[in-house]
mmCIF file of C-alpha atoms in Angstrom:
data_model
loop_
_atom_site.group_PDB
_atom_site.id
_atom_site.type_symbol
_atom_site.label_atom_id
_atom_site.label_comp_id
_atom_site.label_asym_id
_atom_site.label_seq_id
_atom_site.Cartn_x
_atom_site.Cartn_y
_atom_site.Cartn_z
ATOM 1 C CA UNK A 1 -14.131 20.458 6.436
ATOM 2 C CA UNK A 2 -13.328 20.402 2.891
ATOM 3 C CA UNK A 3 -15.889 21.936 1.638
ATOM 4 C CA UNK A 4 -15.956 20.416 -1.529
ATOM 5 C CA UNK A 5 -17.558 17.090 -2.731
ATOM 6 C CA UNK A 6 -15.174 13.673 -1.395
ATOM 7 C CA UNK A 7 -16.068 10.048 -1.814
ATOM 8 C CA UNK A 8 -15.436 7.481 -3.601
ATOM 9 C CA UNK A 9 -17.956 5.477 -6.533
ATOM 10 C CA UNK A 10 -17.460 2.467 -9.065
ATOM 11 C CA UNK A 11 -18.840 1.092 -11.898
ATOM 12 C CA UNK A 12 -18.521 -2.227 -13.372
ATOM 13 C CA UNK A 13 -20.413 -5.052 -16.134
ATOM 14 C CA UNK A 14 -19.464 -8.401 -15.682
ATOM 15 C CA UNK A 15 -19.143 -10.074 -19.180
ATOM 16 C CA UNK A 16 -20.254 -14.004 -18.890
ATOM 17 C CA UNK A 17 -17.791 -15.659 -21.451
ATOM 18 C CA UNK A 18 -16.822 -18.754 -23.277
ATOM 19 C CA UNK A 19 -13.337 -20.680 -23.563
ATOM 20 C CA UNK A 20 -10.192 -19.588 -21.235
ATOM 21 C CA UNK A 21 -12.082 -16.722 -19.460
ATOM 22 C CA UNK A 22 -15.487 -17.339 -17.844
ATOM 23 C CA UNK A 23 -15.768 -13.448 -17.023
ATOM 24 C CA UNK A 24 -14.320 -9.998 -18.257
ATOM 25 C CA UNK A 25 -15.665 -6.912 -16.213
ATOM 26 C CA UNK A 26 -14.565 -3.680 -17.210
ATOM 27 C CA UNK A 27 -14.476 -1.279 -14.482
ATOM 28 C CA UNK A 28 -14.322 2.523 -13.910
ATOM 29 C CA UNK A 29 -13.461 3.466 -10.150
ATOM 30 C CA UNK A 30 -13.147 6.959 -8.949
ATOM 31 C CA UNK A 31 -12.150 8.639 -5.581
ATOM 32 C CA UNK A 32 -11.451 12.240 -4.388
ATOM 33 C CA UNK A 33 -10.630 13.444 -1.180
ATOM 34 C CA UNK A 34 -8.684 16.256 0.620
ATOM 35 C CA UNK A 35 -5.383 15.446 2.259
ATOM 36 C CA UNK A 36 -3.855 18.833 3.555
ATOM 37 C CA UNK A 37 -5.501 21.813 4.878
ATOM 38 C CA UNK A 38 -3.355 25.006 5.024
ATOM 39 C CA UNK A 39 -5.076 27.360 7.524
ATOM 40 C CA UNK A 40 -2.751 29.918 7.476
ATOM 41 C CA UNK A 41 -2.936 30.934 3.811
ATOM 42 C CA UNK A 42 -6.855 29.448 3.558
ATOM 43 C CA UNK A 43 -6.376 26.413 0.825
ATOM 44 C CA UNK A 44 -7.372 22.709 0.951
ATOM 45 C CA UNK A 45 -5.323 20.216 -1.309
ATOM 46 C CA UNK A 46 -7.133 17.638 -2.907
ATOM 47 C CA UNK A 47 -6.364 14.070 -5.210
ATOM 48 C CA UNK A 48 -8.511 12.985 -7.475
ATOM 49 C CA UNK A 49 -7.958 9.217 -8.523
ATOM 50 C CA UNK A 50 -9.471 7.830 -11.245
ATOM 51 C CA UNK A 51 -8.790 4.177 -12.216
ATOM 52 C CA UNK A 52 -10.393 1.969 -15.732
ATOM 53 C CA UNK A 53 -9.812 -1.274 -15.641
ATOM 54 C CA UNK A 54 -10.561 -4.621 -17.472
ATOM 55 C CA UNK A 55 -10.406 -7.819 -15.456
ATOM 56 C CA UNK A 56 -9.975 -11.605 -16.594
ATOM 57 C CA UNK A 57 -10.995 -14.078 -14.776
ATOM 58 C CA UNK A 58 -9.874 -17.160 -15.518
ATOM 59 C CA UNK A 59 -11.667 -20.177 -15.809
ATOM 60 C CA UNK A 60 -10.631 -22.882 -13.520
ATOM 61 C CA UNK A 61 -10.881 -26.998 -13.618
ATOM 62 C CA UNK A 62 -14.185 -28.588 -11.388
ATOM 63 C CA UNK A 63 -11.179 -30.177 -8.845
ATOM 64 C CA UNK A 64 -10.005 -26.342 -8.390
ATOM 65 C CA UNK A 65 -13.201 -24.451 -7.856
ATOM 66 C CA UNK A 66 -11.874 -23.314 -4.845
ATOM 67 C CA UNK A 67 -9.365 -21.364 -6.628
ATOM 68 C CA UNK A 68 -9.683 -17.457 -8.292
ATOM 69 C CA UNK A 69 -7.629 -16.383 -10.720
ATOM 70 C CA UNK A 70 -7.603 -12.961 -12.330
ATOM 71 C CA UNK A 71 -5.695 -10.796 -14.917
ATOM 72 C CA UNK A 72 -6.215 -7.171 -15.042
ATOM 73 C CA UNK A 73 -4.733 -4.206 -16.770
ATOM 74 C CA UNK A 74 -5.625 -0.571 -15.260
ATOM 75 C CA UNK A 75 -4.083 2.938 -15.683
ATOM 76 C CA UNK A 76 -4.143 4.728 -12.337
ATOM 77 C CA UNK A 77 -4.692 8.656 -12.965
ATOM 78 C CA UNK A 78 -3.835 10.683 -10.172
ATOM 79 C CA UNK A 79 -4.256 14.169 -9.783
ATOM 80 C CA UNK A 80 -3.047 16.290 -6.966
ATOM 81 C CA UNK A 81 -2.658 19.895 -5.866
ATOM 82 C CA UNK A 82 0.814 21.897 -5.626
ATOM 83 C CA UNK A 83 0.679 24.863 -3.794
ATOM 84 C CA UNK A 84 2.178 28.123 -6.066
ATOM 85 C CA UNK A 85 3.845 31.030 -4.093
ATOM 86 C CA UNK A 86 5.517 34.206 -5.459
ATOM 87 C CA UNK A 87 7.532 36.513 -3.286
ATOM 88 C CA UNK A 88 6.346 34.891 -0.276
ATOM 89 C CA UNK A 89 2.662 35.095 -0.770
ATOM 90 C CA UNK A 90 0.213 32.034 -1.716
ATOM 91 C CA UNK A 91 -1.248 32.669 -5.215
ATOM 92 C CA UNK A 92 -3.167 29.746 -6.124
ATOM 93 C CA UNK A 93 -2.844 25.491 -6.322
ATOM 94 C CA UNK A 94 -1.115 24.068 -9.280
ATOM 95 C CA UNK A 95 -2.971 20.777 -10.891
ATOM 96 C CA UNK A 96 -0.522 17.853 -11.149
ATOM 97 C CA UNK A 97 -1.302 15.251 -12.835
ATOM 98 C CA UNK A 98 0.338 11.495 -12.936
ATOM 99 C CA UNK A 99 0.164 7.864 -13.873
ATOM 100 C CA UNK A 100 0.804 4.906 -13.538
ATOM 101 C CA UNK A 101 0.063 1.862 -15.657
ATOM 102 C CA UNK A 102 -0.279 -2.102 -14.678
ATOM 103 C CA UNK A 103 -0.113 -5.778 -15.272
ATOM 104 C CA UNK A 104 -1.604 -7.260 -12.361
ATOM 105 C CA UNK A 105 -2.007 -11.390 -11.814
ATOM 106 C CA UNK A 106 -3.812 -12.550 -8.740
ATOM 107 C CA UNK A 107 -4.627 -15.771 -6.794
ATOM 108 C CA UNK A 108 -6.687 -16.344 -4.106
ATOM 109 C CA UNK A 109 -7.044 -20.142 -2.826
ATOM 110 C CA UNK A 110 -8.748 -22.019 0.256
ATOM 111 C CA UNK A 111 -10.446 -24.838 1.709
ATOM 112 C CA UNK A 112 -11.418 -23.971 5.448
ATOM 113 C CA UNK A 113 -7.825 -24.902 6.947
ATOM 114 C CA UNK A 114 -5.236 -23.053 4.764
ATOM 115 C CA UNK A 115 -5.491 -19.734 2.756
ATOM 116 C CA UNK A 116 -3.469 -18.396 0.176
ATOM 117 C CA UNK A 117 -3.531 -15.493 -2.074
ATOM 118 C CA UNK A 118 -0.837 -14.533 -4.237
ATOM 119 C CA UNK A 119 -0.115 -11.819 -7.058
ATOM 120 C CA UNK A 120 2.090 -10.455 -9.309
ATOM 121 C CA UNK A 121 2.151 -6.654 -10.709
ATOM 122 C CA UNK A 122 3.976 -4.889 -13.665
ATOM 123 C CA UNK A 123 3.856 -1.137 -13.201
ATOM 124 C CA UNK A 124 4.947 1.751 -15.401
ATOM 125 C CA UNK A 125 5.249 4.998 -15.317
ATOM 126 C CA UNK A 126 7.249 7.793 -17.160
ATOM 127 C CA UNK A 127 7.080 11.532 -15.553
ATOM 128 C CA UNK A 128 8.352 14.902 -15.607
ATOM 129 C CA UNK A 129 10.254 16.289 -12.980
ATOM 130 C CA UNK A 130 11.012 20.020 -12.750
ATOM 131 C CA UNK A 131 14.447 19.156 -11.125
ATOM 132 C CA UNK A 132 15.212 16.097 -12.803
ATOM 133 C CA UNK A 133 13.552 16.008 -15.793
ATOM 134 C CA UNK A 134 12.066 13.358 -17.857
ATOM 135 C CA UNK A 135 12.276 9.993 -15.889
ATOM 136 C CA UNK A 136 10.451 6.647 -16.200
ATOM 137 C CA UNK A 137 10.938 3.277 -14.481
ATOM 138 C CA UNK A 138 9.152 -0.242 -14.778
ATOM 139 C CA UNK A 139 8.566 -1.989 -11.252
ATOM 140 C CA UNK A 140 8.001 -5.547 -10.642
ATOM 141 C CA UNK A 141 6.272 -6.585 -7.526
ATOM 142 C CA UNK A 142 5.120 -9.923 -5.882
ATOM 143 C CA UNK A 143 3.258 -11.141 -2.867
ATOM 144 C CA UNK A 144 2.441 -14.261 -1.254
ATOM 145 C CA UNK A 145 0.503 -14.968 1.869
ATOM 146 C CA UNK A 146 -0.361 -18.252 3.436
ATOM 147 C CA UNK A 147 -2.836 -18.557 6.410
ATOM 148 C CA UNK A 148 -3.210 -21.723 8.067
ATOM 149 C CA UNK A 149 -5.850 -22.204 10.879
ATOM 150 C CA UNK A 150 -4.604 -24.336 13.728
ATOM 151 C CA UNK A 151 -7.415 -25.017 15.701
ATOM 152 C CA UNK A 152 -11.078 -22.859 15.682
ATOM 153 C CA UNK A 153 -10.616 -19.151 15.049
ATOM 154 C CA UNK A 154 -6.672 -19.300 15.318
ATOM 155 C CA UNK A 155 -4.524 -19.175 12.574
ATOM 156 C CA UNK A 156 -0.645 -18.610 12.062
ATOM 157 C CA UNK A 157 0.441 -16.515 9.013
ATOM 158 C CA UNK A 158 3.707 -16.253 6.953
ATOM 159 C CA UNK A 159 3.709 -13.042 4.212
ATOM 160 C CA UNK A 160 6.153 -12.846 1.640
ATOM 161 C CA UNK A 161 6.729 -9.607 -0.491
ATOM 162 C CA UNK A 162 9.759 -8.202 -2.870
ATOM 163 C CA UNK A 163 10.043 -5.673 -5.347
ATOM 164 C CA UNK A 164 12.683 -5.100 -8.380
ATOM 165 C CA UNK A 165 12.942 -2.013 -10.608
ATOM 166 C CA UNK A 166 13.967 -3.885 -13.540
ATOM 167 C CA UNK A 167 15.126 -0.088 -14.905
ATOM 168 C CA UNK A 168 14.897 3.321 -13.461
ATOM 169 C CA UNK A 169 16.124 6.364 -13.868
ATOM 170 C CA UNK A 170 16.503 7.817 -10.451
ATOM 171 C CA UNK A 171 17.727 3.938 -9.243
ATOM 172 C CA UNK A 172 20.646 5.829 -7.303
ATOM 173 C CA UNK A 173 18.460 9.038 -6.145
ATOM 174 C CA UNK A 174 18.088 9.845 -2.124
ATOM 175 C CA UNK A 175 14.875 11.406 -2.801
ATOM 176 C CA UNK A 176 11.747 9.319 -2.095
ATOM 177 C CA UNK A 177 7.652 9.432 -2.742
ATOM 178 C CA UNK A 178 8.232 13.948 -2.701
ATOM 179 C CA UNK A 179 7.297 14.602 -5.771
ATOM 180 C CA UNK A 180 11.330 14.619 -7.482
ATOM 181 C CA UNK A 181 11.115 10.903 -7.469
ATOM 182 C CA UNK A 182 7.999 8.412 -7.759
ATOM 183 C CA UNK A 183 7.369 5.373 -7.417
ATOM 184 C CA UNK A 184 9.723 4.369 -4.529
ATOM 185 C CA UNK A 185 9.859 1.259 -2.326
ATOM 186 C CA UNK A 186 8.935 1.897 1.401
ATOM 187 C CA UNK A 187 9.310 -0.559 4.062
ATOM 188 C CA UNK A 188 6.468 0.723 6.276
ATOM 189 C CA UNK A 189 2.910 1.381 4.987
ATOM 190 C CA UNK A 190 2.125 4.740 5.900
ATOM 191 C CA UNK A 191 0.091 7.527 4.145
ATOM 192 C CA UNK A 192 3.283 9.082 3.538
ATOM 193 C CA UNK A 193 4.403 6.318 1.074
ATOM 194 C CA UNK A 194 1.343 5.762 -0.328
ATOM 195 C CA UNK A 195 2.362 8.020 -3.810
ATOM 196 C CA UNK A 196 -0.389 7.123 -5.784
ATOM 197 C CA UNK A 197 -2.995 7.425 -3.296
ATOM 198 C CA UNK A 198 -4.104 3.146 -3.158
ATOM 199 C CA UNK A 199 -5.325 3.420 0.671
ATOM 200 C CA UNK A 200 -7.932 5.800 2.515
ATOM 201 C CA UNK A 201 -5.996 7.586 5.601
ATOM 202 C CA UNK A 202 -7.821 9.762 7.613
ATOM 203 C CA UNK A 203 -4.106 11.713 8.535
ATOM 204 C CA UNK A 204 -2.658 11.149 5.176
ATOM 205 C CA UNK A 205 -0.154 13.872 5.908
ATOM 206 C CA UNK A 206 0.042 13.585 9.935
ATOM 207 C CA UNK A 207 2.704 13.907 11.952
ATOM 208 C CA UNK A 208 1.275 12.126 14.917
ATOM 209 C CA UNK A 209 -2.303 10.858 15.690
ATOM 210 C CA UNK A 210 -3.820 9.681 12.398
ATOM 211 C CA UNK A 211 -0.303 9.314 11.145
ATOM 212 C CA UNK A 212 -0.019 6.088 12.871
ATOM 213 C CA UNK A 213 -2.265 4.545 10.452
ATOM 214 C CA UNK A 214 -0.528 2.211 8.228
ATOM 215 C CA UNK A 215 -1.603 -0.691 6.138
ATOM 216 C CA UNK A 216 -0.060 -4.177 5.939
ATOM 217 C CA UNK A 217 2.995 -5.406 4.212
ATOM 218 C CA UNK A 218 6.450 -4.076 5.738
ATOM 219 C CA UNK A 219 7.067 -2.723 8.884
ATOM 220 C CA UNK A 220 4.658 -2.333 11.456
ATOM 221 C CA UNK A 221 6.255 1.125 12.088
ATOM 222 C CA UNK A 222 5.463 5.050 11.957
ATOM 223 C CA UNK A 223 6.958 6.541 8.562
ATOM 224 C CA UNK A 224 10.351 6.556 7.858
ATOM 225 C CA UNK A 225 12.795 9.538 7.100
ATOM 226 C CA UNK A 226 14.615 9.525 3.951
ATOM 227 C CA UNK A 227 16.850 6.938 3.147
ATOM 228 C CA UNK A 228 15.999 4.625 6.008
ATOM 229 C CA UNK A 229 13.675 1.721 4.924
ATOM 230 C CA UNK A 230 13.478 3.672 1.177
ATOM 231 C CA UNK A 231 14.427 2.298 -1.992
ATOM 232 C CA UNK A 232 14.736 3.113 -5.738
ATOM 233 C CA UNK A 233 15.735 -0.083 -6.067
ATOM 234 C CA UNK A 234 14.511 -3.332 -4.579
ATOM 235 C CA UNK A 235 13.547 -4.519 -1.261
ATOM 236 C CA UNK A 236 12.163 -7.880 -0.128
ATOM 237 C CA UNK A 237 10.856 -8.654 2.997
ATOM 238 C CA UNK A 238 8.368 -11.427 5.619
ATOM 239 C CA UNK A 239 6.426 -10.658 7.965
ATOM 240 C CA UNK A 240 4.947 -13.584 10.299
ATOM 241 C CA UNK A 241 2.607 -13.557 12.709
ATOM 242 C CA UNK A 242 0.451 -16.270 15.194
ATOM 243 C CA UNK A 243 -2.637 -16.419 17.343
ATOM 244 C CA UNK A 244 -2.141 -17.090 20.430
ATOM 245 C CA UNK A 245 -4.421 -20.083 21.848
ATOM 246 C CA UNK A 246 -6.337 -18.103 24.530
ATOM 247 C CA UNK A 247 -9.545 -18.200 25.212
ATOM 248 C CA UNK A 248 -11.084 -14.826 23.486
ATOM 249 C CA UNK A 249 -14.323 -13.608 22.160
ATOM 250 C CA UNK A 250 -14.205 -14.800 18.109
ATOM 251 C CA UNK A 251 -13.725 -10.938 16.920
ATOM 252 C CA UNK A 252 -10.481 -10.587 19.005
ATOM 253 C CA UNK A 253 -7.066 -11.542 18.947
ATOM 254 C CA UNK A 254 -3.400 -11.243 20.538
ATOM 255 C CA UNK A 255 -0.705 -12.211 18.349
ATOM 256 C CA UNK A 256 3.113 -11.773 18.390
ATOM 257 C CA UNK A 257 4.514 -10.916 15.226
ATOM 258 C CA UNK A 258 8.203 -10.763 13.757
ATOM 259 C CA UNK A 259 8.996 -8.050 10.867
ATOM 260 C CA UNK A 260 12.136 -8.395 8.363
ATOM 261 C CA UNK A 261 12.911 -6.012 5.842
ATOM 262 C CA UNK A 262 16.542 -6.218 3.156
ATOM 263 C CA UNK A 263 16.958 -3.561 0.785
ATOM 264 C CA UNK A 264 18.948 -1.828 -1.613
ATOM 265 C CA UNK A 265 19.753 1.816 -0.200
ATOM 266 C CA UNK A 266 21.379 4.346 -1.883
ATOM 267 C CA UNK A 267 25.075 4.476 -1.236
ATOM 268 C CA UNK A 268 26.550 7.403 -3.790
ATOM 269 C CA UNK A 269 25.536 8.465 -7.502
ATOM 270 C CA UNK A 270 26.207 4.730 -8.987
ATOM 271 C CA UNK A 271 25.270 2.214 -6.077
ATOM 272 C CA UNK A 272 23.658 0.920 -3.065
ATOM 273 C CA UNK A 273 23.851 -0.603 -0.263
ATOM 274 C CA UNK A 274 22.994 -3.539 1.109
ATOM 275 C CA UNK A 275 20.487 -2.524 4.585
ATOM 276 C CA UNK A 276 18.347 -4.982 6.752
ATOM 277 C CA UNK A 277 15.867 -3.687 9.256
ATOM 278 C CA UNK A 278 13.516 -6.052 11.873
ATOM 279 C CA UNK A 279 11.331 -5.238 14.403
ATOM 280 C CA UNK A 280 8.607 -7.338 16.665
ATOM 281 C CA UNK A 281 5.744 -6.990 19.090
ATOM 282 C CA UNK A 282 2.749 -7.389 20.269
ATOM 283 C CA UNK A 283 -1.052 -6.919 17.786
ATOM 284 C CA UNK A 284 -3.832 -6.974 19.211
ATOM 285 C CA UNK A 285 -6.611 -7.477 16.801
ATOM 286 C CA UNK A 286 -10.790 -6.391 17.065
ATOM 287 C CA UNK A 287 -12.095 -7.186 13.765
ATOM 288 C CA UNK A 288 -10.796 -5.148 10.499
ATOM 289 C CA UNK A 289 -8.961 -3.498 13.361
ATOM 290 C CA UNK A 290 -5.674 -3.925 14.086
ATOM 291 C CA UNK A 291 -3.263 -2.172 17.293
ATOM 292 C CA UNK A 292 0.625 -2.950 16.478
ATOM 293 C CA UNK A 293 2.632 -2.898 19.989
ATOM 294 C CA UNK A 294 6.658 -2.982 18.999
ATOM 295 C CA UNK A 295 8.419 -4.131 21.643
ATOM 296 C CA UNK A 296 12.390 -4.517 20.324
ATOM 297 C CA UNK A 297 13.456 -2.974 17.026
ATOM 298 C CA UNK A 298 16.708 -2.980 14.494
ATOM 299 C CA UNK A 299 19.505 -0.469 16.093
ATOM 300 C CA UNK A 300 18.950 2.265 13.331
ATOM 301 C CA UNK A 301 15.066 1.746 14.087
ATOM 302 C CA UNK A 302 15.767 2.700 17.104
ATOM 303 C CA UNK A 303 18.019 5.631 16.863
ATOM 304 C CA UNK A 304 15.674 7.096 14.623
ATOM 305 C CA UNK A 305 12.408 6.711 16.666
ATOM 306 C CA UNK A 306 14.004 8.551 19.461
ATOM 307 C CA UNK A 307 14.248 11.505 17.244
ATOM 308 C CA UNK A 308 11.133 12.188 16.553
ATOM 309 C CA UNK A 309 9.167 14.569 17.844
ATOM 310 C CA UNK A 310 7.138 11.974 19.740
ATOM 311 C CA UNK A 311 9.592 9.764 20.256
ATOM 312 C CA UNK A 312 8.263 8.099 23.635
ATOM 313 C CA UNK A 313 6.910 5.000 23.254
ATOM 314 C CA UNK A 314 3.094 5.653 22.465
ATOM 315 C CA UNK A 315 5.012 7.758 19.445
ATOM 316 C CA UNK A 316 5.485 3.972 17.828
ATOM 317 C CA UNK A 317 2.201 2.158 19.049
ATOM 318 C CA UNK A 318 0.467 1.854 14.872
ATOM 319 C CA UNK A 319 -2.962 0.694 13.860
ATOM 320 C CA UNK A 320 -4.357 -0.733 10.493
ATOM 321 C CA UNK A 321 -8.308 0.396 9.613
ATOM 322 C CA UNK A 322 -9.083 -1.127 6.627
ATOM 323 C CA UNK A 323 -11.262 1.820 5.214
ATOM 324 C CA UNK A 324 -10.850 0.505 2.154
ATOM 325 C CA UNK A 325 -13.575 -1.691 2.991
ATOM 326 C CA UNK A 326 -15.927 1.484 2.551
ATOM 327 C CA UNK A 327 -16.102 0.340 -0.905
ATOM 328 C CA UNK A 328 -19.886 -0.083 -2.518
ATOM 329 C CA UNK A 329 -18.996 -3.433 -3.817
ATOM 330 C CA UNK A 330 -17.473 -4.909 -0.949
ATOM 331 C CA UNK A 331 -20.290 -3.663 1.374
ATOM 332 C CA UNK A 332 -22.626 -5.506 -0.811
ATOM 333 C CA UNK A 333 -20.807 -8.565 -1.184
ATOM 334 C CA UNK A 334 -20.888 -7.872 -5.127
ATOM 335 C CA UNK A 335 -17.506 -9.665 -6.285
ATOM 336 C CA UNK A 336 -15.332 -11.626 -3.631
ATOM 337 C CA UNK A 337 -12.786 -12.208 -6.367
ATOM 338 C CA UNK A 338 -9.246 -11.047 -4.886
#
């Protein structure tokens, strides 16, 4: 419907090495694909995201085989369209172009019972804001997830996640992920959060339908509106989750799950706030598939689900489809390093 070219392509050489590193792979991965359609005044925006990378995998002792280990740095380039109007009429799209550069440490352990993966991510970025003007921020981000199988095909899961800006200039700013301020901390994984375009959403720009896509981490929630579950500042979070030990077919699974958010919103021009947000349900899982059914939420959850414009309950039902997995290399089986 685009009518351009979309899709997504990567390139990478793994390096066999000697000492501390047993492989270095550079990489080069590209994607482009629309994400608004404007029917009115006949323009599609598109984002182009191109991403080089060199990763370091570390070389591990003959009692940890079962353990990966990897160090990368990447520059994600992003470019996206902005829409240019003059007395009311559409003249043509703007090209706007940012970045974002990265640290990133990851682990990924198991041995058939319990599963853990774990990383750690340094991310910069400096930009230039018509409104604001020059601003720039370093982020610090962690994860942790531990899986732990119970009995055959069940497992219980416990995810840890927290992120610091350890400086940034818009720290105190209400705006969020718009294009005044990037880089912000969102509590639920929509397409509307997703500023530098990491995830594939069908309805990246929704308001219903396809904008109940989110991806994991956070809230298991539709997105957010402005300074609720939105940070320039830090946020930390868990979210847990169990199989229930029913008898089911081994793709499928119901589990109950239990979803905590604390962050730092803004409160005026020189602090914030301490804010806490929870909600829980029912997921009911088919694969790489996953159906999020809330069933009691946080008070200002609440009060601001019932205004939106679908505000019954189907309005908050979410799903996760990992089309990330549409990746060459992970079709192929290529590289199962984290």
């Amino acid at each position: 419907g685009a009518k351009t070219i979309t899709g997504l392509a990567e390139f990478f050489y793994p390096i066999h090495t000697q000492g501390i590193f047993h492989k270095i792979v550079p990489r080069l991965s590209a994607r482009r694909f629309s994400y608004y359609q404007n029917l009115n005044d006949h323009y599609t925006e598109t984002y182009n995201r191109i991403v080089p990378e060199i990763r370091f995998h570390l070389r591990e002792k003959d009692w940890k085989k079962n353990r990966k280990r990897t160090i990368s740095v990447f520059q994600e380039i992003i470019q996206t369209n902005q829409p240019f109007y003059k007395n009311g009429q559409f003249k043509y799209l703007d090209k706007v172009l940012n970045q974002y550069s990265h640290l990133l440490y990851k682990s990924k352990q198991e041995n058939g019972i319990k599963e853990t993966h774990g990383l750690l991510d340094l991310e910069y970025a400096q930009y230039d804001n018509y409104d604001l003007g020059a601003k720039k921020y370093l982020k610090l981000s962690g994860i942790y997830h531990f899986h732990h199988k119970y009995q055959a095909h069940k497992n219980y899961k416990v995810g840890l996640f927290g992120s610091y800006f350890l400086f940034n200039d818009a720290r105190y700013s209400s705006s969020f992920n718009n294009g005044l301020v990037l880089g912000s901390l969102a509590a639920s994984a929509t397409g509307q959060d997703d500023y530098a375009y990491r995830h594939l959403y069908v309805g990246r720009n929704e308001r219903d339908g396809w904008a109940q896509q989110i991806y994991s981490n956070g809230l298991k929630l539709p997105a957010l509106n402005g300074p609720i579950g939105h940070s320039n500042d830090w946020m930390a979070g868990i979210n847990l989750d169990v199989d229930l030990p029913i008898q089911l077919p081994g793709f499928m699974a119901v589990r109950p799950y239990f979803d905590w958010v604390l962050y730092g919103a803004p409160k005026d021009s020189e602090s914030t706030q301490l804010t806490q947000l929870y909600s829980g349900g029912i997921q009911l899982a088919l694969n790489s598939v996953q159906i999020n059914f809330p069933l009691f939420n946080s008070k200002e959850l609440n009060n601001m689900l019932k205004q939106r414009a679908h505000g019954n309950y189907l309005g908050r039902i979410t799903f996760l489809v990992n089309l990330n997995k549409l990746n060459p290399k992970s079709v192929l089986m290529l590289d199962a390093t984290p």
